[in-house]
XYZ file of C-alpha atoms in Angstrom:
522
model
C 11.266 -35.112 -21.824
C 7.626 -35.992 -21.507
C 5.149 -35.152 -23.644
C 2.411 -33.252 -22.296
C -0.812 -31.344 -24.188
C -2.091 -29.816 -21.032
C 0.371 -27.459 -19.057
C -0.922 -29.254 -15.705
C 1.785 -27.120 -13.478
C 1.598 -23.805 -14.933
C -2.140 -23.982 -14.331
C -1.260 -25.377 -10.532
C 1.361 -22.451 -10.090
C -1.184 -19.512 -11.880
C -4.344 -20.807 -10.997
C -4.106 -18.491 -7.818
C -3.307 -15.459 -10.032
C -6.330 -15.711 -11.896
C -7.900 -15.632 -8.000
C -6.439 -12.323 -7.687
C -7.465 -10.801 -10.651
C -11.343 -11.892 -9.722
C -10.764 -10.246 -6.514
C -9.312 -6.857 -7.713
C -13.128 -6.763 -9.432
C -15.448 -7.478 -6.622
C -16.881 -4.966 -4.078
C -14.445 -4.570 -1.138
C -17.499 -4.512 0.968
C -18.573 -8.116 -0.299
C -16.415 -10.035 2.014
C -18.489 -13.461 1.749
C -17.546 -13.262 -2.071
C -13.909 -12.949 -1.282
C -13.616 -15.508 0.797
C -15.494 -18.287 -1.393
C -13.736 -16.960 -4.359
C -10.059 -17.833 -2.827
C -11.565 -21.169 -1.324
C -12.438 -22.201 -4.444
C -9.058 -21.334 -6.489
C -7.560 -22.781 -3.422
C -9.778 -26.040 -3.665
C -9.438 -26.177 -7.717
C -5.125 -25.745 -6.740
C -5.637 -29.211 -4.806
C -7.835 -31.154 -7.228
C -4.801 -29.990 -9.905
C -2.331 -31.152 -7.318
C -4.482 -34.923 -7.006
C -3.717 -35.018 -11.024
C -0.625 -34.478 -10.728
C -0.156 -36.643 -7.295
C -2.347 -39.840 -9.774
C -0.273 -39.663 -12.521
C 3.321 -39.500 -10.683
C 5.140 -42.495 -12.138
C 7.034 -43.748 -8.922
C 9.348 -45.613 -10.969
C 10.115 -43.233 -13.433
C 13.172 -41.534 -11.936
C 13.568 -38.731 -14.423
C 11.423 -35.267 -13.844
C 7.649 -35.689 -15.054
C 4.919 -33.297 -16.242
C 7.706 -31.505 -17.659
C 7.296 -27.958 -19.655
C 9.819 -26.202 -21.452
C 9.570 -22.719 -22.821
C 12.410 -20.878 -24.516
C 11.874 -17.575 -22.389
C 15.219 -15.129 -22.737
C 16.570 -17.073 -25.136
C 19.584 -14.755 -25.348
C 20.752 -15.017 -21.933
C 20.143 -18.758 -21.969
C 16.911 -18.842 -19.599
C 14.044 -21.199 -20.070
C 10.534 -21.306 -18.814
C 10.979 -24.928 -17.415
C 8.711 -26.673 -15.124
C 8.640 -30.265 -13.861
C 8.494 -32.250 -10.691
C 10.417 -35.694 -9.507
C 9.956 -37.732 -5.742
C 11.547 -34.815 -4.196
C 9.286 -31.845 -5.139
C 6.175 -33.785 -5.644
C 5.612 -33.871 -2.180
C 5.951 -30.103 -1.181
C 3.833 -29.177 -4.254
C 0.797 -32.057 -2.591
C 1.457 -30.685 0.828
C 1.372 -26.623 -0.352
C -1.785 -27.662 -2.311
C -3.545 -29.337 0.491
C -3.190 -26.417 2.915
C -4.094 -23.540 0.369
C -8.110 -23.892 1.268
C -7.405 -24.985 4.816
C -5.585 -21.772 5.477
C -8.550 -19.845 3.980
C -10.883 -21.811 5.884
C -8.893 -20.331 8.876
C -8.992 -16.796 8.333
C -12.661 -17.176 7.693
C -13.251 -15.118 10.758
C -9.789 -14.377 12.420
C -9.123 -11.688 9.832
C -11.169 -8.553 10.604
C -10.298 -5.700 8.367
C -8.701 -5.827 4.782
C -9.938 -9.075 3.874
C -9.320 -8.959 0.190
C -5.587 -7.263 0.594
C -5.277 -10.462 2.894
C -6.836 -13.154 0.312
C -4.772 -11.798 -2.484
C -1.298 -12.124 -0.532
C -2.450 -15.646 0.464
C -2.605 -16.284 -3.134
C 0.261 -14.662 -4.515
C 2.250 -16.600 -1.782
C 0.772 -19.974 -3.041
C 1.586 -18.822 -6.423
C 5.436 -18.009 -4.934
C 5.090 -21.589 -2.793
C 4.313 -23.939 -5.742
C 7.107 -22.326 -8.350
C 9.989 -22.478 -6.139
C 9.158 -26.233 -6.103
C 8.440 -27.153 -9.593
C 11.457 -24.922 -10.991
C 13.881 -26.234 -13.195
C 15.356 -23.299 -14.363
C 17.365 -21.663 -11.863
C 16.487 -18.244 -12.405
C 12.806 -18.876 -12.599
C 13.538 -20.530 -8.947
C 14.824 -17.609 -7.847
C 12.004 -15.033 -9.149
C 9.621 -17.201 -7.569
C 11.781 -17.445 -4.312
C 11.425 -13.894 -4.921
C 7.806 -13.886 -5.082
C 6.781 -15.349 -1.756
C 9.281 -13.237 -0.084
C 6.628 -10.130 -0.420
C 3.476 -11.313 -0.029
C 4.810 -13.237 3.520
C 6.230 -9.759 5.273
C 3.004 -7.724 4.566
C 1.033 -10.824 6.050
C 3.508 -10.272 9.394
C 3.626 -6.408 8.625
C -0.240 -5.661 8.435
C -2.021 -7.836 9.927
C 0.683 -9.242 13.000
C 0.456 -8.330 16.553
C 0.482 -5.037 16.897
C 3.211 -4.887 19.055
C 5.929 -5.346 17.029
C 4.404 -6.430 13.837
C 7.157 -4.607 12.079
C 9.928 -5.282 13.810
C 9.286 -8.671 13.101
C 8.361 -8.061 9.189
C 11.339 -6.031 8.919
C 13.851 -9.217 10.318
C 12.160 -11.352 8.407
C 12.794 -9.796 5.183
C 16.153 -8.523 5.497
C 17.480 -12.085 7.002
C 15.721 -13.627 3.849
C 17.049 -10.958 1.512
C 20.290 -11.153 2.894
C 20.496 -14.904 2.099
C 18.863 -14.205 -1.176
C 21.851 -12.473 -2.687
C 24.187 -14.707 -1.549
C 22.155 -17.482 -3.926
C 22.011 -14.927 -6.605
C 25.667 -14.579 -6.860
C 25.847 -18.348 -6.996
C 23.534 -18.627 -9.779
C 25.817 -16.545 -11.507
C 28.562 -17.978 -10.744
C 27.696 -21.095 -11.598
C 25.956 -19.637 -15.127
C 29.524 -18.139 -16.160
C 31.453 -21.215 -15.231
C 29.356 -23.281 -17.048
C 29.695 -20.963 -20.142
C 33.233 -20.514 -19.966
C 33.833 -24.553 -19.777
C 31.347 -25.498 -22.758
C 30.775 -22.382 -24.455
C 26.969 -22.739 -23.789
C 24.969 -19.857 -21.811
C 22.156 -21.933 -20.015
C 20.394 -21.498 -16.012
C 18.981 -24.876 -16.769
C 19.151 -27.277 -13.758
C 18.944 -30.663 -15.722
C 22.082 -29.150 -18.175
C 24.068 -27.802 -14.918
C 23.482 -30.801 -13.031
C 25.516 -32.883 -15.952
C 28.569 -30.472 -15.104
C 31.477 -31.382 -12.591
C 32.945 -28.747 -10.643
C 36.221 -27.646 -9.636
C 36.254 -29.087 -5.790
C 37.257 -25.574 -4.652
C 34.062 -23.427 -6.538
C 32.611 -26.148 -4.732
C 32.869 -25.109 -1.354
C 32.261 -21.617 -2.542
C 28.910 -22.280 -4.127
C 28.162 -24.795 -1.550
C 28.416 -21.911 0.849
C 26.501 -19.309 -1.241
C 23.299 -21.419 -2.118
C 23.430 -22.867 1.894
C 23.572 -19.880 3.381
C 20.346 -18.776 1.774
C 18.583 -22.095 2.453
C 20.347 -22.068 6.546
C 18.613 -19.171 6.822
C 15.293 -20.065 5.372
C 15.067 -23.856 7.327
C 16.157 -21.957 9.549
C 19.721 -23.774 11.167
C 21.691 -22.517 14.090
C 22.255 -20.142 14.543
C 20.678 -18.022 11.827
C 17.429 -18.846 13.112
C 16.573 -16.061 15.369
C 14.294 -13.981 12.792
C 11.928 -16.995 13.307
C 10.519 -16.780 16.817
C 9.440 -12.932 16.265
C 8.428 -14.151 12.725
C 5.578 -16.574 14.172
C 4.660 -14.765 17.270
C 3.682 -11.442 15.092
C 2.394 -13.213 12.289
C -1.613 -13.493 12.076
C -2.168 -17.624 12.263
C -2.581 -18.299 8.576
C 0.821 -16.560 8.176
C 2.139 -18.423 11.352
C 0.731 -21.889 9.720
C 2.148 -21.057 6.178
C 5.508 -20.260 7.637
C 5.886 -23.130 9.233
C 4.537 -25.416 7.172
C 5.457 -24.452 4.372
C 8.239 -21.640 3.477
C 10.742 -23.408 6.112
C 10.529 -26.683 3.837
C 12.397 -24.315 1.250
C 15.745 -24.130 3.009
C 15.736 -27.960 3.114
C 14.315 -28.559 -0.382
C 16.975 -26.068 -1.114
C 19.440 -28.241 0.082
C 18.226 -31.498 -1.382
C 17.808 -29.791 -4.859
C 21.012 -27.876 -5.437
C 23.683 -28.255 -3.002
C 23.899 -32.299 -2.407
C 23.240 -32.825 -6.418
C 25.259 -29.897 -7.794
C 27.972 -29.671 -5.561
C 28.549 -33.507 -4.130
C 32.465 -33.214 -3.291
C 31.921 -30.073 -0.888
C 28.599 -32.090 0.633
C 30.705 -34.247 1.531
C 33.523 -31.740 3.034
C 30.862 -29.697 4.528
C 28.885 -32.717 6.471
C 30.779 -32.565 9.703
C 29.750 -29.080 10.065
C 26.633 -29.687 9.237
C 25.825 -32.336 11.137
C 27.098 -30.792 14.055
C 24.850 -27.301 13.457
C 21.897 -29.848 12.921
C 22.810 -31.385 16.390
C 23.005 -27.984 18.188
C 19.584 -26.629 16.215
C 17.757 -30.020 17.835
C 19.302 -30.016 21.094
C 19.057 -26.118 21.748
C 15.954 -25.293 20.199
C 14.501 -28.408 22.499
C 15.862 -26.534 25.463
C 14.565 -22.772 24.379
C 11.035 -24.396 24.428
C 11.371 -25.503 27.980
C 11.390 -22.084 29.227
C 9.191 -19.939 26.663
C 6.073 -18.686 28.165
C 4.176 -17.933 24.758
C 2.829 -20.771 23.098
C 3.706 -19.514 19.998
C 7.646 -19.219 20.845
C 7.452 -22.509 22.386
C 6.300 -24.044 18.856
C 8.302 -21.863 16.390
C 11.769 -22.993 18.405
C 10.334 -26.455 18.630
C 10.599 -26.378 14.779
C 14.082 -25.232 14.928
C 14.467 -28.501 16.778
C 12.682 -30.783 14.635
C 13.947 -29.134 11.455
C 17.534 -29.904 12.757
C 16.248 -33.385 12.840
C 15.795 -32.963 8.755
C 18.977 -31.392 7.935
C 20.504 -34.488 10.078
C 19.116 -37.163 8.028
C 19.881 -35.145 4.803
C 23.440 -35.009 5.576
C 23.576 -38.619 6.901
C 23.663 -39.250 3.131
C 21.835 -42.617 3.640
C 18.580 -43.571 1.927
C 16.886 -44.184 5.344
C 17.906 -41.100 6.343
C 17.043 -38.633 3.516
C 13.958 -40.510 2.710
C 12.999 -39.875 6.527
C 13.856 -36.208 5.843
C 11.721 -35.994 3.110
C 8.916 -37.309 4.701
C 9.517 -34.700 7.908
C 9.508 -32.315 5.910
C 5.741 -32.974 5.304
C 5.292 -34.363 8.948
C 6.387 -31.220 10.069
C 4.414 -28.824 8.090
C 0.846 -31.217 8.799
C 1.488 -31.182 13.191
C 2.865 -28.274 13.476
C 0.681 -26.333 10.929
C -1.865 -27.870 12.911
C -0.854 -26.567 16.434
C -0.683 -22.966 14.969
C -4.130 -23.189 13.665
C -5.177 -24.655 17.465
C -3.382 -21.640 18.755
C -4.523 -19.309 16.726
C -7.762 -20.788 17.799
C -7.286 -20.026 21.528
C -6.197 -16.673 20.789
C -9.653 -16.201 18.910
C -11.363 -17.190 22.136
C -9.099 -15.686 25.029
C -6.897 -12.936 23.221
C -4.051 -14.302 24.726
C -1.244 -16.678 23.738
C -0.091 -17.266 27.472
C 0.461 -20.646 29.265
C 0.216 -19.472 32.700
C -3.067 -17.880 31.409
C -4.768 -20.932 30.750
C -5.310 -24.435 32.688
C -8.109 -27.178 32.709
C -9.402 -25.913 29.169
C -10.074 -30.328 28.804
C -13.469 -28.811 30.660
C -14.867 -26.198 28.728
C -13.133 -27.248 25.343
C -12.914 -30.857 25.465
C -13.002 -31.053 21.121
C -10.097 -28.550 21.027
C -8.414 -30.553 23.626
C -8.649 -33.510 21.705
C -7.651 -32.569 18.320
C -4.763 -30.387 20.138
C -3.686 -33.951 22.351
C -3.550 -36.008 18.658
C -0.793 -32.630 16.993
C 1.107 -32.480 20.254
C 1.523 -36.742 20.137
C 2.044 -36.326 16.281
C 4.824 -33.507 17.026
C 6.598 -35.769 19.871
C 6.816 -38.627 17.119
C 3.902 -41.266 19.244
C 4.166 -44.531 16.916
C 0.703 -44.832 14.960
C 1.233 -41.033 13.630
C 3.354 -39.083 11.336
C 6.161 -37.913 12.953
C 7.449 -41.268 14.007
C 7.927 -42.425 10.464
C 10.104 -39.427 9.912
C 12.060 -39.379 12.772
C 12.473 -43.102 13.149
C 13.934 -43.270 9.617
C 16.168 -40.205 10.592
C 17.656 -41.514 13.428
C 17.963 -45.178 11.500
C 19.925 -43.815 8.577
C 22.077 -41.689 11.251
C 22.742 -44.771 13.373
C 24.363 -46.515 10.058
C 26.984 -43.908 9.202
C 27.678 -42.486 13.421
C 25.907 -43.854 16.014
C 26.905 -41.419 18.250
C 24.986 -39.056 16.533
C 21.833 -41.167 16.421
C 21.761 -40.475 20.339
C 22.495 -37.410 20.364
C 19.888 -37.173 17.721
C 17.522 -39.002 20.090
C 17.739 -36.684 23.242
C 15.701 -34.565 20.671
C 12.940 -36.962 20.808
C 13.205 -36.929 24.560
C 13.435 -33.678 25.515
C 10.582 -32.728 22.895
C 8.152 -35.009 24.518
C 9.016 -33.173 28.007
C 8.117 -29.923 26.639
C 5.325 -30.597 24.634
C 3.538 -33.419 26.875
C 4.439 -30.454 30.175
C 2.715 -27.580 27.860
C 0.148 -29.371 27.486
C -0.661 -30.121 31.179
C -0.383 -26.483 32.220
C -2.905 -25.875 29.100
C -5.330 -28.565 29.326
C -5.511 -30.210 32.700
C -6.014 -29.175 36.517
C -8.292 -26.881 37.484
C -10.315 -23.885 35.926
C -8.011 -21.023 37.594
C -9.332 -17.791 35.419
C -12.637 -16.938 35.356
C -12.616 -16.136 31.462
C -11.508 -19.932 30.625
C -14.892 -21.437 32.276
C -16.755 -19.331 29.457
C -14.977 -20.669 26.686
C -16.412 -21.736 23.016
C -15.057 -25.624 22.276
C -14.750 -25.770 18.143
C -17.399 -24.671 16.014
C -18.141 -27.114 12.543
C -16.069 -24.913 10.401
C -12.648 -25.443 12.719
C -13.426 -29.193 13.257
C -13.662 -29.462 9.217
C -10.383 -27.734 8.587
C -8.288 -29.967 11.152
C -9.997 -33.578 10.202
C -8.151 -33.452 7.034
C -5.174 -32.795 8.751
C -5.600 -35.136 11.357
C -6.678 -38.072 8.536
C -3.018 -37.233 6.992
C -1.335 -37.151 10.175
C -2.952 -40.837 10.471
C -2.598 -41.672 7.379
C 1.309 -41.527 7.206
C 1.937 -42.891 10.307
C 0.193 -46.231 9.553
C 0.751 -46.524 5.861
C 3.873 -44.555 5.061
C 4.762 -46.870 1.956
C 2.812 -45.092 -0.830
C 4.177 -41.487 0.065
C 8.098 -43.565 0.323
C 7.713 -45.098 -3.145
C 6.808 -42.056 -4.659
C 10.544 -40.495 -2.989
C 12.526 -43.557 -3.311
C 14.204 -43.131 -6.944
C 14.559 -39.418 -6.892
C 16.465 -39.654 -3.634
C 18.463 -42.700 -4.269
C 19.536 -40.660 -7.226
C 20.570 -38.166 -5.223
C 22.315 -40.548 -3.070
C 24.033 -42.365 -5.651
C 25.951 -38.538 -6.953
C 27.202 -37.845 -3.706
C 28.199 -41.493 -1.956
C 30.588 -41.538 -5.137
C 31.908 -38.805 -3.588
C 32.391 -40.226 0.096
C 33.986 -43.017 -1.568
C 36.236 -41.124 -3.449
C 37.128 -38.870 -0.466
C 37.584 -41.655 1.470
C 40.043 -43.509 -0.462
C 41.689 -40.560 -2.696
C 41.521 -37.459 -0.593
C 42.480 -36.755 2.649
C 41.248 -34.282 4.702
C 44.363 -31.842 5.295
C 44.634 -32.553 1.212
C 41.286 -31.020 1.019
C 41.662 -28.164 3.426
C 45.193 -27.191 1.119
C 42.977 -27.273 -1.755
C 40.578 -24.907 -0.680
C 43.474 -22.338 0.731
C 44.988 -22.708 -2.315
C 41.931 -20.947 -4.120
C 41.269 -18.588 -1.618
C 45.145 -17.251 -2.165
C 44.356 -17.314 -6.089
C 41.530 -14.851 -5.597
């Protein structure tokens, strides 16, 4: 373990805590206090983050800026924090959009400004711990944690509409999935006790554990269903639509960016390291569900009339893409899903903020109620022309990196479902590149769209750094792929022992008896 005198992530994960508690003090009245005192935790979060992001050793395979805290010692829980290529990532990219999104709701919010502010901050709190955990029951209080703060964001200040509706299906798809997890943590804690006669929730000590192929598939199931729900596959995926169209646009750009990243993490994390052999069972069906999320999703956007249900199902699509590459169980192809992961939350995080924007101006989310906005908004058109190319995967920005890794890593193991893989690519530049025509271009139709604002200074300074990033990756992907490379290959290396061993010792029907065979023993 390393050796540090500063607890560099605790402060990361807290800092926003101590935000809250400055909050609780000030006048409720003195909203330009609020908002500058969560900017600043938020912009203190990201200069922690650019520590932690400098002093990453990208050769150093093993977790880094560890901490380790005898907590419940009893019950064989530990306060344990650390962060490898996988997580470090997710923690840069949750970081980087804490003050954005406070930028954002500099004036969309309206009423209950600090009740707002302090569930932003308790969900960046929630956000950072799920991905520096190393003890599995701290992972799951802080899985725990975000879980609130996210519904009241949808519940109080959503569409009125159906605000709670959507809360409501939000919480009890996530809660449902939640339990599931929770009874594979235990599971997996008793098993683990029982075999070595030592009590522990500690990742690094369960990961050194090999499992009975059929509690396996059982606990592959468990953990996956809480993280299918949460990326969210096909077909649990339908609390996400309502999710992001009620959802104020902070909420709508934190969802997406963000809390959909767990599911996949998820995956990465626990089920391909912890439970290789049924990874391996369980890829057909994956792949295929990842296939059907990027195909189908690609076709619900071609007929949704709200932009904001055209861009939450294109995520269903592009997060199919990630689950794909994950389960191609090639470096290419994981490494590619790592990096969507953070392509994803950076275009499509910024097409929710441009949304949200509109909906500041026009108070309405509806294509047909917009058209030849290049005219009155031409700086809103532009920045909105460089997410859409970054969300169709244009070479020269992020999303082709991703994807084209994806789809290269896919190719290796099936090409078959490399193209099939690829009609995603198609189909999302038809209904991305056609939304934005009926937005953007032709004539001024409505009256109310000749009057519109274009960006004030405060909008164009939250999206440049987005934009920079998007740029960024898509020319000079190596750094962020370096930084991945041995904490994937890792990864890799645990579960391609596994396709070689099913492939030469185990065949399938051998496996399927195997897994009967335990569900008649229970």
């Amino acid at each position: 373990m390393e050796s540090v005198s500063f607890p560099l992530l605790s402060t990361l994960v807290f800092l926003p805590l101590v935000g809250v508690l400055v909050l609780l003090v000030v006048d409720r009245n003195n909203e330009p206090v609020q908002r500058w005192t969560a900017l600043t935790v938020m912009g203190i979060g990201f200069g922690l983050a650019l520590f932690v992001y400098a002093g990453f050793d990208a050769t150093n395979v093993s977790y880094q800026f560890e901490e380790k805290y005898s907590w419940i010692p009893g019950l064989g829980i530990s306060y344990h924090l650390g962060v490898d290529g996988i997580s470090l990532l997710l923690v840069m990219l949750t970081a980087f959009l804490g003050p954005i999104c406070v930028l954002a709701c500099w004036s969309d919010i309206q009423y209950r400004l600090k009740e707002f502010l302090i569930c932003l901050l308790f969900l960046q709190t929630g956000m950072l711990g799920v991905f520096v955990s190393l003890d599995l029951v701290l992972f799951y209080v802080f899985w725990e944690v975000m879980l609130i703060p996210m519904a009241l964001l949808i519940l109080i200040w959503g569409h009125p509409a159906r605000r709670i509706y959507a809360a409501v299906k939000f919480f009890l798809y996530t809660m449902a999935g939640s339990v599931f997890m929770l009874v594979g943590i235990l599971v997996l804690y008793f098993h683990h006790a029982r075999t070595t006669g030592v009590y522990s929730f500690d990742l690094v000590t369960l990961s050194g554990m090999v499992l009975p192929f059929s509690l396996q598939l059982w606990l592959f199931i468990a953990f996956g269903l809480a993280f299918a729900i949460k990326v969210p596959m096909f077909p649990f995926h339908t609390w996400l639509p309502d999710a992001h169209t009620e959802a104020p646009t902070v909420g709508s750009v934190v969802l997406a960016a963000v809390l959909l990243k767990m599911g996949t993490y998820g995956f990465l994390r626990f089920n391909l390291p912890l439970f290789p052999d049924a990874s391996v069972f369980f890829m057909p069906v994956m792949v295929v569900l990842a296939l059907v999320g990027i195909i189908y999703g690609a076709f619900m956007c071609l007929v949704q009339k709200d932009l904001k249900r055209l861009i939450a199902f294109s995520s269903v699509s592009h997060l199919g893409f990630v689950v794909l590459g994950l389960f191609s169980f090639t470096l290419q192809g994981m490494q590619g899903s790592l990096l969507q992961m953070i392509n994803h939350g950076l275009s499509t995080g910024a097409l929710f903020l441009l949304v949200g924007m509109l909906y500041e101006r026009r108070h309405t989310r509806l294509i047909a109620d917009f058209g030849g906005l290049s005219k009155p908004t031409p700086t809103l058109t532009t920045f909105f022309m460089i997410a859409t190319l970054a969300s169709i995967g244009l070479p020269g920005l992020n999303g082709f990196v991703g994807e084209f890794l994806i789809l290269l890593g896919t190719f290796r193991v099936k090409p078959v479902w490399a193209v099939l893989g690829a009609t995603g690519v198609i189909l999302a530049a038809w209904y991305m590149l056609w939304m934005f025509q009926r937005v953007f271009f032709g004539e001024v139709t409505h009256e109310e769209n000749k009057r519109l604002l274009d960006l004030v200074p405060r909008e164009i300074g939250l999206l440049v750094p987005v934009v920079l990033m998007m740029v960024w990756i898509g020319i000079a992907p190596t750094p962020f792929l370096e930084k991945t490379e041995p904490a994937v290959a890792r990864v890799l290396h645990l579960v391609q022992e596994r396709v070689q061993t099913a492939e030469a010792c185990r065949p399938v029907w051998m496996t399927v008896c195997a897994a009967w065979e335990h569900i008649k023993g229970k």
